[in-house]
Amino acid sequence: MLSAGVLALAIAASGCTSTTSADSSAALVTGRGAQDTGTYPNLNIAPEVAAAQFTEDQKAAKLAQLQAARQRQGAKAGAGGGNSAAMTTLARKHGDDTLKAIEGKCETIDPACN
């Protein structure tokens, strides 16, 4: 039983490591995929940065923009819905109307419904 598991693992591992020459030549032509350079990578060399880092001034400006957008969004949301009791009543009525429509009594919501 143990030998069958080891054999299956060996077969699976060998399938993962085999490549054909067509696969490797296509990767070289397109420049994509892993390429074997014959050496180990040097992890002591710092990678190139993709973009310059924000300065403290740029960081502060971005945070100010975010805060202003957050305040504008909050002002819009609170402008028309100040009465929570009315909103609760509306929610209860809307739920009942929706349930009636689901049950096939859609005339209560839309008289043209059949």
GROMACS .gro file of C-alpha atoms in nm:
model
  114
    1MET     CA    1   0.000   0.000   0.000
    2LEU     CA    2   0.280   0.239   0.093
    3SER     CA    3   0.479   0.149  -0.218
    4ALA     CA    4   0.179   0.226  -0.441
    5GLY     CA    5   0.156   0.575  -0.287
    6VAL     CA    6   0.527   0.633  -0.335
    7LEU     CA    7   0.503   0.514  -0.696
    8ALA     CA    8   0.209   0.745  -0.765
    9LEU     CA    9   0.397   1.036  -0.610
   10ALA     CA   10   0.705   0.963  -0.823
   11ILE     CA   11   0.495   0.948  -1.141
   12ALA     CA   12   0.318   1.274  -1.056
   13ALA     CA   13   0.648   1.447  -0.980
   14SER     CA   14   0.807   1.328  -1.303
   15GLY     CA   15   0.513   1.466  -1.500
   16CYS     CA   16   0.563   1.809  -1.349
   17THR     CA   17   0.931   1.833  -1.437
   18SER     CA   18   0.925   1.710  -1.795
   19THR     CA   19   0.918   1.966  -2.077
   20THR     CA   20   0.925   1.934  -2.450
   21SER     CA   21   1.156   2.130  -2.674
   22ALA     CA   22   0.856   2.301  -2.836
   23ASP     CA   23   0.742   2.438  -2.499
   24SER     CA   24   1.083   2.570  -2.406
   25SER     CA   25   1.151   2.723  -2.747
   26ALA     CA   26   0.814   2.901  -2.742
   27ALA     CA   27   0.896   3.047  -2.401
   28LEU     CA   28   1.230   3.176  -2.531
   29VAL     CA   29   1.075   3.334  -2.839
   30THR     CA   30   0.797   3.514  -2.653
   31GLY     CA   31   1.012   3.601  -2.352
   32ARG     CA   32   0.754   3.456  -2.116
   33GLY     CA   33   0.786   3.180  -1.867
   34ALA     CA   34   1.070   3.054  -1.657
   35GLN     CA   35   1.406   3.037  -1.824
   36ASP     CA   36   1.692   2.819  -1.705
   37THR     CA   37   2.006   3.033  -1.695
   38GLY     CA   38   2.212   2.758  -1.536
   39THR     CA   39   2.278   2.967  -1.224
   40TYR     CA   40   2.101   3.028  -0.898
   41PRO     CA   41   1.939   3.369  -0.847
   42ASN     CA   42   2.128   3.613  -0.628
   43LEU     CA   43   1.880   3.721  -0.363
   44ASN     CA   44   2.123   3.980  -0.224
   45ILE     CA   45   2.068   4.213  -0.519
   46ALA     CA   46   1.777   4.450  -0.449
   47PRO     CA   47   1.509   4.435  -0.720
   48GLU     CA   48   1.434   4.741  -0.929
   49VAL     CA   49   1.137   4.940  -0.803
   50ALA     CA   50   0.840   4.966  -1.036
   51ALA     CA   51   0.757   5.323  -0.938
   52ALA     CA   52   0.898   5.596  -0.721
   53GLN     CA   53   0.771   5.600  -0.362
   54PHE     CA   54   0.541   5.877  -0.241
   55THR     CA   55   0.703   6.157  -0.049
   56GLU     CA   56   0.550   6.266   0.283
   57ASP     CA   57   0.395   6.571   0.110
   58GLN     CA   58   0.238   6.353  -0.160
   59LYS     CA   59   0.111   6.115   0.107
   60ALA     CA   60  -0.051   6.401   0.298
   61ALA     CA   61  -0.212   6.536  -0.021
   62LYS     CA   62  -0.355   6.194  -0.112
   63LEU     CA   63  -0.490   6.144   0.240
   64ALA     CA   64  -0.652   6.491   0.228
   65GLN     CA   65  -0.819   6.402  -0.104
   66LEU     CA   66  -0.946   6.077   0.045
   67GLN     CA   67  -1.082   6.253   0.353
   68ALA     CA   68  -1.258   6.517   0.138
   69ALA     CA   69  -1.417   6.246  -0.080
   70ARG     CA   70  -1.526   6.056   0.230
   71GLN     CA   71  -1.691   6.368   0.373
   72ARG     CA   72  -1.867   6.446   0.043
   73GLN     CA   73  -1.998   6.092   0.023
   74GLY     CA   74  -2.122   6.102   0.381
   75ALA     CA   75  -2.301   6.432   0.322
   76LYS     CA   76  -2.488   6.290   0.022
   77ALA     CA   77  -2.598   5.981   0.210
   78GLY     CA   78  -2.737   6.174   0.507
   79ALA     CA   79  -2.909   6.450   0.307
   80GLY     CA   80  -3.247   6.285   0.247
   81GLY     CA   81  -3.276   6.013   0.508
   82GLY     CA   82  -3.285   6.193   0.840
   83ASN     CA   83  -3.612   6.036   0.962
   84SER     CA   84  -3.529   5.683   1.072
   85ALA     CA   85  -3.886   5.607   1.188
   86ALA     CA   86  -4.021   5.683   0.840
   87MET     CA   87  -3.750   5.466   0.685
   88THR     CA   88  -3.839   5.178   0.918
   89THR     CA   89  -4.208   5.208   0.825
   90LEU     CA   90  -4.120   5.216   0.457
   91ALA     CA   91  -3.905   4.907   0.495
   92ARG     CA   92  -4.185   4.714   0.666
   93LYS     CA   93  -4.440   4.815   0.400
   94HIS     CA   94  -4.200   4.741   0.117
   95GLY     CA   95  -4.131   4.396   0.259
   96ASP     CA   96  -4.505   4.315   0.280
   97ASP     CA   97  -4.565   4.441  -0.075
   98THR     CA   98  -4.275   4.235  -0.208
   99LEU     CA   99  -4.400   3.923  -0.030
  100LYS     CA  100  -4.748   3.970  -0.184
  101ALA     CA  101  -4.593   4.008  -0.529
  102ILE     CA  102  -4.390   3.690  -0.479
  103GLU     CA  103  -4.702   3.503  -0.371
  104GLY     CA  104  -4.874   3.604  -0.697
  105LYS     CA  105  -5.075   3.898  -0.572
  106CYS     CA  106  -4.883   4.160  -0.764
  107GLU     CA  107  -5.194   4.377  -0.819
  108THR     CA  108  -5.126   4.537  -0.481
  109ILE     CA  109  -4.802   4.683  -0.615
  110ASP     CA  110  -4.883   4.727  -0.985
  111PRO     CA  111  -5.248   4.723  -1.098
  112ALA     CA  112  -5.141   4.640  -1.455
  113CYS     CA  113  -4.971   4.320  -1.336
  114ASN     CA  114  -5.125   3.990  -1.450
   0.00000   0.00000   0.00000
